[in-house]
Amino acid sequence: MPEESPILFDFPINPESALIDGQGQERTLPVVPLINTVLFPHMLTPLFVGRERSVAAIEEAMSGDRTILAVAQREPDIEEVGPADLYTIGVEAVIQRILKMPDGSISIVVQGQRRMRVVAYVQDRHALRAQSVAIYENTEKTIAVEAMMRAVLSLFEKVVKLSRTLPDDAYIMAMNVSEPGWLADLIVSTLPLDVPRRQEILETLDVEERLRRLSIMLSQELDVLELESRIHTQVQKEVDRSQREFFLREQMKAIQRELGQTDPIQREMDELRERILAAAMPERAQAKALEELERMEMMPPASPEYSVLRTYLDWLIHLPWSQQTEDDTDLVRAAATLECNHYGLPRVKERILEFMAARMLAGPRLKSPIICFVGPPGVGKTSLGRSIAEALGRRFVRISLGGVHDEAEIRGHRRTYIGAMPGRIVKAMKDAGTINPVFMLDEIDKLGSDFRGDPASALLEVLDPEQNVAFTDHYLDLPYDLSRVLFITTANLLDPIPPALRDRMEVIHLPGYTEEEKLEIARRFLVPRQLEANGLASPEYVAQSAAAPTKDAAAPVKMPGTVLRFSDSALQQIIRGYTYEAGVRNLEREIGAICRKVARRLAEGRHYAHIIQASALPRYLGPPRYLYGLAEQQDEVGVATGMSWTANGGDVMAVEVSLMKGRGVLSLTGQLGEVMRESAQAALSFARANAEALGIKPKRFETTDIHIHVPVGAVPKDGPSAGITMATALISAFTGRPVRRDVAMTGEITLRGRVLPVGGIKEKVLGAHRAGILTIILPRRNSVDLEEVPAHVKRRLNFVYVDHMMDVIACALCNQSASKRASPTSAEEASVNGAQI
């Protein structure tokens, strides 16, 4: 296309109607697109022209009458501007001044003349030209226009007063403009409006409508300026208050220095600095504390962060960083203390004395062990921790972990949270006041976890001697040394403890007490403690004189001795008939119940028994709740006694087998677990595989339904240790030979009849002894576990070690069948009838 050939973009208009509407003749002018601004008539505006086609348009205008058409650009980011990118109404402007820059750009000053409507664009390579017609306004001032002008001037005056960018001369200039259209253009050109809103005013040809729209814009701008002014005023007040307080504080300091006095706040800061330096913190902690103190000095006391920093510094100051107690190295006195506070428990006492001996020889090089006491409730795990602290001469602190689900309970919260506090570990160390206390973590097997984290994972660092030398609490955000703490944890069960956490602890099992141990514990500890707790240790009450009112209480008179004693037979009867537990918690509870009843009679002035005998127990505690002795009253067919282990210690349980005519169906009841059901199936398979050797007709298994039941069905049961018990009861039912009632057994059975070892032997033996069992059948490989059983218990029991199921049958079953002992019926009928228990 030739260079001079124009491209015509038509905007259809009617020239005749244009003239009627106030438009003039067409005129072709070079176009200068405006970015981020709109030029208004009568306005003098500087422009910076840098684009090549715009520069060409300026040069073309300078070669003629210096007139250009300034049209606003719709999108400021477009570099190559086309007709579609420009508005249809612009302003004819005359170039008043021009300045060429070294880089080829041009700076000009133009003055708007009149509005122009674009009819068509003529575009070539050099410049964009437009055919446009002038738009003439109606300058007649009606009453409505006059009112709008006054309203606009009033609003503009308020805007100028509130605006920090508009000069006061702007309002004066507006007052000197008499034409309404010119007034609207002048005010709009001074306001901080965007291009679309400016162009809206430029394209509003009706003067009254233009003033109305301008008044709306001024009202909106006034609202923004008033809100901004209020915000600025409030901020300025706060700044002025802070500065005023600062200057007054500095003047007060100067006056106090002249008078020889000290500012209370500064005195507090000096005291904090002295306490930080005297706390013997590690270098890193001390530097952190001094840094936070310097930050606090720069804050006003009313600042919320001031109290946060003060609380943080108080924690750092009160924590024991190097304070520690000296360990007691007198092993004889420590052994006496442990023996005085606890009866029995030789392994625990021996382990503590070993630690004391090693610490005496190795000194601080010895790392404190992490001990875990595992045992049923009531055996004295928690109280044993207090005794260990007393024997070592250390402080004792304890926290309970039962029901803890939040990791922040262990590690604390970060200071960014409102109300943040350290974790339980740091709190307990602050309460201890030393860096080497005996720290008991109670009920560690009852930890939980949820969306807030896993506390057991946080304890991995606490209970690891290789890591706890630099334990980090989220609140302190500093390493804290826990390596010199003697941690003792307690649990009822080991299974709920995660393996990684269990591996860091030295597990010491605390089994249940025997009857003799409970009796001795009651004599030494429980009875004296309950007598003192209920006021029966030494006071003797004397009735008041007859003249005193009968409702008044008797006045106590302190006398030596006690007013109540328990006989050994009464304590033994409480142990056998009113408690059934591995520990002594319920035993102490029953003794306390008797003491309270006696205390009431004594307070009421009634007669009471000074010695509690076994025959008087039903009057105080009611009828016995447990039966002491063997679980079975006689030797019976199809009923064998097994041994079980629970969280409360060992116990015995009966396994019953009933045979009925049927098709060989095996039924299992008693809320048995999957492993126990498999043991019953293995016992049946062994009996069927060895039917001829056991004296059982093989065809009976096909015509007989078998029902195996373990009583107390409300209690879930599981585990393989009842295998030989089920097999014994099953074989007894099929052979008709009764099972000895004084025999209890435990062990896992295989299909070949081998007896495999099981766990919990000590607890099971103690439970069987408590039930009155005389003979216990154990797997031979469990014989080494009897070393933990007390000697006086082993002397009263007969232990039979077996390797095969045939050995169990030879010991547990009576030689005479039930048919020969009961009635002359056939052996098959006797075996079936005898098994229906």
mmCIF file of C-alpha atoms in Angstrom, residues 317-548:
data_model
loop_
_atom_site.group_PDB
_atom_site.id
_atom_site.type_symbol
_atom_site.label_atom_id
_atom_site.label_comp_id
_atom_site.label_asym_id
_atom_site.label_seq_id
_atom_site.Cartn_x
_atom_site.Cartn_y
_atom_site.Cartn_z
ATOM 1 C CA ILE A 317 14.387 -16.481 85.450
ATOM 2 C CA HIS A 318 12.456 -18.954 87.596
ATOM 3 C CA LEU A 319 13.505 -22.067 85.680
ATOM 4 C CA PRO A 320 16.321 -24.035 87.344
ATOM 5 C CA TRP A 321 19.232 -23.908 84.904
ATOM 6 C CA SER A 322 22.028 -25.101 87.176
ATOM 7 C CA GLN A 323 20.521 -25.453 90.669
ATOM 8 C CA GLN A 324 20.631 -29.059 91.832
ATOM 9 C CA THR A 325 20.478 -31.073 95.035
ATOM 10 C CA GLU A 326 23.262 -33.326 96.222
ATOM 11 C CA ASP A 327 22.463 -37.013 95.979
ATOM 12 C CA ASP A 328 22.467 -38.956 99.221
ATOM 13 C CA THR A 329 25.303 -41.495 98.989
ATOM 14 C CA ASP A 330 24.432 -43.362 102.198
ATOM 15 C CA LEU A 331 23.273 -46.689 100.751
ATOM 16 C CA VAL A 332 22.364 -48.069 104.170
ATOM 17 C CA ARG A 333 20.067 -45.169 104.944
ATOM 18 C CA ALA A 334 18.553 -45.321 101.434
ATOM 19 C CA ALA A 335 17.860 -49.044 101.819
ATOM 20 C CA ALA A 336 16.252 -48.396 105.199
ATOM 21 C CA THR A 337 14.065 -45.637 103.711
ATOM 22 C CA LEU A 338 12.836 -47.892 100.909
ATOM 23 C CA GLU A 339 12.186 -50.722 103.350
ATOM 24 C CA CYS A 340 10.338 -48.427 105.722
ATOM 25 C CA ASN A 341 8.004 -47.053 103.051
ATOM 26 C CA HIS A 342 7.366 -50.231 101.030
ATOM 27 C CA TYR A 343 7.087 -53.869 101.890
ATOM 28 C CA GLY A 344 8.512 -56.391 99.439
ATOM 29 C CA LEU A 345 9.437 -55.309 95.870
ATOM 30 C CA PRO A 346 13.049 -56.558 96.092
ATOM 31 C CA ARG A 347 13.868 -55.992 92.393
ATOM 32 C CA VAL A 348 12.861 -52.344 92.493
ATOM 33 C CA LYS A 349 14.783 -51.617 95.646
ATOM 34 C CA GLU A 350 17.832 -53.394 94.306
ATOM 35 C CA ARG A 351 17.739 -51.372 91.061
ATOM 36 C CA ILE A 352 17.572 -48.050 92.917
ATOM 37 C CA LEU A 353 20.480 -48.974 95.183
ATOM 38 C CA GLU A 354 22.493 -50.017 92.113
ATOM 39 C CA PHE A 355 21.860 -46.626 90.543
ATOM 40 C CA MET A 356 22.946 -44.844 93.720
ATOM 41 C CA ALA A 357 26.125 -46.904 93.908
ATOM 42 C CA ALA A 358 26.977 -46.269 90.244
ATOM 43 C CA ARG A 359 26.284 -42.533 90.628
ATOM 44 C CA MET A 360 28.554 -42.417 93.685
ATOM 45 C CA LEU A 361 31.413 -43.969 91.704
ATOM 46 C CA ALA A 362 30.867 -42.449 88.227
ATOM 47 C CA GLY A 363 29.566 -39.032 89.279
ATOM 48 C CA PRO A 364 27.916 -36.865 86.612
ATOM 49 C CA ARG A 365 29.244 -39.131 83.845
ATOM 50 C CA LEU A 366 26.459 -41.619 84.633
ATOM 51 C CA LYS A 367 23.341 -40.972 82.580
ATOM 52 C CA SER A 368 20.117 -41.163 84.531
ATOM 53 C CA PRO A 369 18.052 -44.206 83.571
ATOM 54 C CA ILE A 370 14.473 -44.066 82.320
ATOM 55 C CA ILE A 371 12.571 -46.513 84.536
ATOM 56 C CA CYS A 372 9.072 -47.790 83.750
ATOM 57 C CA PHE A 373 7.023 -49.470 86.476
ATOM 58 C CA VAL A 374 4.452 -51.807 84.934
ATOM 59 C CA GLY A 375 1.856 -53.477 87.085
ATOM 60 C CA PRO A 376 -1.818 -53.707 88.020
ATOM 61 C CA PRO A 377 -3.546 -50.862 89.856
ATOM 62 C CA GLY A 378 -2.947 -50.495 93.561
ATOM 63 C CA VAL A 379 0.509 -52.109 93.834
ATOM 64 C CA GLY A 380 2.205 -48.824 94.812
ATOM 65 C CA LYS A 381 3.837 -47.596 91.595
ATOM 66 C CA THR A 382 3.241 -43.897 92.257
ATOM 67 C CA SER A 383 4.092 -44.015 95.953
ATOM 68 C CA LEU A 384 7.254 -45.913 95.085
ATOM 69 C CA GLY A 385 8.448 -42.886 93.102
ATOM 70 C CA ARG A 386 8.096 -40.682 96.189
ATOM 71 C CA SER A 387 10.101 -43.174 98.218
ATOM 72 C CA ILE A 388 12.863 -43.202 95.601
ATOM 73 C CA ALA A 389 13.063 -39.397 95.722
ATOM 74 C CA GLU A 390 13.256 -39.538 99.515
ATOM 75 C CA ALA A 391 15.985 -42.181 99.410
ATOM 76 C CA LEU A 392 18.044 -40.155 96.899
ATOM 77 C CA GLY A 393 17.471 -36.859 98.695
ATOM 78 C CA ARG A 394 15.949 -35.286 95.582
ATOM 79 C CA ARG A 395 12.832 -33.241 94.895
ATOM 80 C CA PHE A 396 9.820 -35.134 93.579
ATOM 81 C CA VAL A 397 7.453 -33.906 90.838
ATOM 82 C CA ARG A 398 4.659 -35.777 89.118
ATOM 83 C CA ILE A 399 2.419 -35.223 86.105
ATOM 84 C CA SER A 400 -0.393 -37.459 84.921
ATOM 85 C CA LEU A 401 -0.471 -38.303 81.228
ATOM 86 C CA GLY A 402 -3.834 -40.056 81.270
ATOM 87 C CA GLY A 403 -6.119 -38.575 78.627
ATOM 88 C CA VAL A 404 -3.511 -36.197 77.173
ATOM 89 C CA HIS A 405 -4.169 -35.800 73.419
ATOM 90 C CA ASP A 406 -2.387 -32.555 72.559
ATOM 91 C CA GLU A 407 1.310 -32.471 71.705
ATOM 92 C CA ALA A 408 1.431 -28.911 73.061
ATOM 93 C CA GLU A 409 0.814 -30.352 76.551
ATOM 94 C CA ILE A 410 4.361 -31.726 76.343
ATOM 95 C CA ARG A 411 6.158 -29.138 74.185
ATOM 96 C CA GLY A 412 4.099 -26.027 74.968
ATOM 97 C CA HIS A 413 2.686 -23.394 72.600
ATOM 98 C CA ARG A 414 4.629 -20.910 70.536
ATOM 99 C CA ARG A 415 4.581 -17.324 71.800
ATOM 100 C CA THR A 416 2.755 -16.151 68.676
ATOM 101 C CA TYR A 417 -0.466 -17.604 70.120
ATOM 102 C CA ILE A 418 -2.594 -15.666 72.588
ATOM 103 C CA GLY A 419 -2.255 -17.087 76.087
ATOM 104 C CA ALA A 420 0.719 -19.283 75.145
ATOM 105 C CA MET A 421 2.314 -21.217 78.004
ATOM 106 C CA PRO A 422 5.124 -23.764 78.354
ATOM 107 C CA GLY A 423 4.409 -27.484 78.337
ATOM 108 C CA ARG A 424 3.943 -29.691 81.365
ATOM 109 C CA ILE A 425 7.584 -30.745 81.401
ATOM 110 C CA VAL A 426 8.894 -27.193 81.819
ATOM 111 C CA LYS A 427 6.146 -26.324 84.321
ATOM 112 C CA ALA A 428 7.083 -29.303 86.477
ATOM 113 C CA MET A 429 10.773 -28.382 86.322
ATOM 114 C CA LYS A 430 9.899 -24.881 87.530
ATOM 115 C CA ASP A 431 7.921 -26.368 90.422
ATOM 116 C CA ALA A 432 10.811 -28.684 91.296
ATOM 117 C CA GLY A 433 13.293 -25.812 91.521
ATOM 118 C CA THR A 434 16.215 -28.112 90.724
ATOM 119 C CA ILE A 435 17.640 -29.546 87.549
ATOM 120 C CA ASN A 436 17.862 -33.106 88.914
ATOM 121 C CA PRO A 437 14.508 -34.039 90.470
ATOM 122 C CA VAL A 438 12.784 -37.412 90.417
ATOM 123 C CA PHE A 439 10.211 -36.846 87.682
ATOM 124 C CA MET A 440 7.261 -39.251 87.550
ATOM 125 C CA LEU A 441 5.212 -39.534 84.346
ATOM 126 C CA ASP A 442 2.097 -41.342 85.536
ATOM 127 C CA GLU A 443 -0.186 -43.471 83.316
ATOM 128 C CA ILE A 444 2.006 -43.288 80.217
ATOM 129 C CA ASP A 445 0.033 -46.129 78.635
ATOM 130 C CA LYS A 446 -3.095 -43.938 78.527
ATOM 131 C CA LEU A 447 -1.744 -41.297 76.155
ATOM 132 C CA GLY A 448 -3.935 -40.450 73.177
ATOM 133 C CA SER A 449 -3.524 -38.657 69.872
ATOM 134 C CA ASP A 450 -5.749 -36.610 67.586
ATOM 135 C CA PHE A 451 -5.511 -33.800 65.021
ATOM 136 C CA ARG A 452 -3.429 -31.732 67.492
ATOM 137 C CA GLY A 453 -0.526 -34.178 67.350
ATOM 138 C CA ASP A 454 0.814 -37.235 69.124
ATOM 139 C CA PRO A 455 2.131 -36.627 72.668
ATOM 140 C CA ALA A 456 3.925 -39.982 72.633
ATOM 141 C CA SER A 457 6.110 -38.753 69.777
ATOM 142 C CA ALA A 458 6.983 -35.623 71.761
ATOM 143 C CA LEU A 459 8.019 -37.819 74.693
ATOM 144 C CA LEU A 460 10.601 -39.577 72.519
ATOM 145 C CA GLU A 461 12.915 -36.599 72.970
ATOM 146 C CA VAL A 462 12.140 -36.261 76.678
ATOM 147 C CA LEU A 463 12.844 -39.912 77.508
ATOM 148 C CA ASP A 464 15.974 -40.360 75.423
ATOM 149 C CA PRO A 465 19.222 -39.764 77.376
ATOM 150 C CA GLU A 466 20.975 -38.959 74.094
ATOM 151 C CA GLN A 467 18.504 -36.197 73.150
ATOM 152 C CA ASN A 468 17.054 -34.719 76.333
ATOM 153 C CA VAL A 469 20.269 -32.836 77.034
ATOM 154 C CA ALA A 470 18.828 -30.201 74.661
ATOM 155 C CA PHE A 471 15.054 -30.539 75.012
ATOM 156 C CA THR A 472 13.296 -27.675 73.227
ATOM 157 C CA ASP A 473 9.998 -26.318 74.462
ATOM 158 C CA HIS A 474 8.065 -24.310 71.853
ATOM 159 C CA TYR A 475 7.375 -21.502 74.320
ATOM 160 C CA LEU A 476 10.969 -21.128 75.538
ATOM 161 C CA ASP A 477 12.447 -21.706 72.070
ATOM 162 C CA LEU A 478 15.694 -22.559 73.866
ATOM 163 C CA PRO A 479 17.408 -25.896 74.603
ATOM 164 C CA TYR A 480 16.847 -27.079 78.166
ATOM 165 C CA ASP A 481 18.922 -29.794 79.850
ATOM 166 C CA LEU A 482 16.880 -32.757 81.138
ATOM 167 C CA SER A 483 19.736 -35.249 81.208
ATOM 168 C CA ARG A 484 20.144 -35.070 84.986
ATOM 169 C CA VAL A 485 16.477 -35.814 85.696
ATOM 170 C CA LEU A 486 15.592 -39.302 86.962
ATOM 171 C CA PHE A 487 12.468 -40.098 84.937
ATOM 172 C CA ILE A 488 10.106 -42.760 86.271
ATOM 173 C CA THR A 489 7.065 -43.749 84.231
ATOM 174 C CA THR A 490 4.163 -45.941 85.295
ATOM 175 C CA ALA A 491 1.768 -48.071 83.267
ATOM 176 C CA ASN A 492 -0.768 -50.825 83.772
ATOM 177 C CA LEU A 493 -0.068 -52.397 80.376
ATOM 178 C CA LEU A 494 2.899 -52.343 78.015
ATOM 179 C CA ASP A 495 0.978 -53.011 74.804
ATOM 180 C CA PRO A 496 -0.531 -49.477 74.365
ATOM 181 C CA ILE A 497 2.923 -47.867 74.659
ATOM 182 C CA PRO A 498 4.452 -47.264 71.184
ATOM 183 C CA PRO A 499 7.461 -49.532 70.512
ATOM 184 C CA ALA A 500 9.838 -46.612 69.932
ATOM 185 C CA LEU A 501 8.908 -45.111 73.318
ATOM 186 C CA ARG A 502 9.015 -48.493 75.072
ATOM 187 C CA ASP A 503 12.521 -49.106 73.744
ATOM 188 C CA ARG A 504 13.820 -46.027 75.592
ATOM 189 C CA MET A 505 12.681 -47.274 79.010
ATOM 190 C CA GLU A 506 13.926 -49.899 81.412
ATOM 191 C CA VAL A 507 10.815 -51.915 82.263
ATOM 192 C CA ILE A 508 10.383 -53.247 85.808
ATOM 193 C CA HIS A 509 7.299 -55.387 86.392
ATOM 194 C CA LEU A 510 5.449 -55.033 89.689
ATOM 195 C CA PRO A 511 3.267 -58.144 90.127
ATOM 196 C CA GLY A 512 0.363 -58.460 92.504
ATOM 197 C CA TYR A 513 0.869 -59.120 96.205
ATOM 198 C CA THR A 514 0.354 -62.449 97.893
ATOM 199 C CA GLU A 515 -2.009 -62.836 100.811
ATOM 200 C CA GLU A 516 0.865 -62.766 103.300
ATOM 201 C CA GLU A 517 2.274 -59.585 101.722
ATOM 202 C CA LYS A 518 -1.127 -57.890 101.819
ATOM 203 C CA LEU A 519 -1.492 -58.827 105.476
ATOM 204 C CA GLU A 520 1.892 -57.359 106.317
ATOM 205 C CA ILE A 521 1.217 -54.197 104.280
ATOM 206 C CA ALA A 522 -2.088 -53.752 106.089
ATOM 207 C CA ARG A 523 -0.366 -54.080 109.461
ATOM 208 C CA ARG A 524 2.486 -51.697 108.668
ATOM 209 C CA PHE A 525 0.902 -49.059 106.470
ATOM 210 C CA LEU A 526 -2.811 -49.255 105.747
ATOM 211 C CA VAL A 527 -4.253 -49.578 109.243
ATOM 212 C CA PRO A 528 -2.076 -46.826 110.831
ATOM 213 C CA ARG A 529 -2.792 -44.493 107.915
ATOM 214 C CA GLN A 530 -6.587 -44.978 108.111
ATOM 215 C CA LEU A 531 -6.610 -44.670 111.910
ATOM 216 C CA GLU A 532 -4.833 -41.331 111.633
ATOM 217 C CA ALA A 533 -7.007 -40.136 108.756
ATOM 218 C CA ASN A 534 -10.210 -40.849 110.693
ATOM 219 C CA GLY A 535 -9.067 -39.435 114.046
ATOM 220 C CA LEU A 536 -8.630 -42.805 115.748
ATOM 221 C CA ALA A 537 -4.860 -42.793 116.139
ATOM 222 C CA SER A 538 -4.555 -41.160 119.582
ATOM 223 C CA PRO A 539 -7.600 -39.098 120.730
ATOM 224 C CA GLU A 540 -9.968 -40.420 123.342
ATOM 225 C CA TYR A 541 -13.262 -38.654 123.683
ATOM 226 C CA VAL A 542 -14.703 -37.817 127.085
ATOM 227 C CA ALA A 543 -18.370 -36.971 127.410
ATOM 228 C CA GLN A 544 -19.315 -33.512 128.603
ATOM 229 C CA SER A 545 -21.041 -32.793 131.882
ATOM 230 C CA ALA A 546 -24.737 -33.481 132.305
ATOM 231 C CA ALA A 547 -25.491 -29.762 132.294
ATOM 232 C CA ALA A 548 -24.229 -29.405 128.703
#
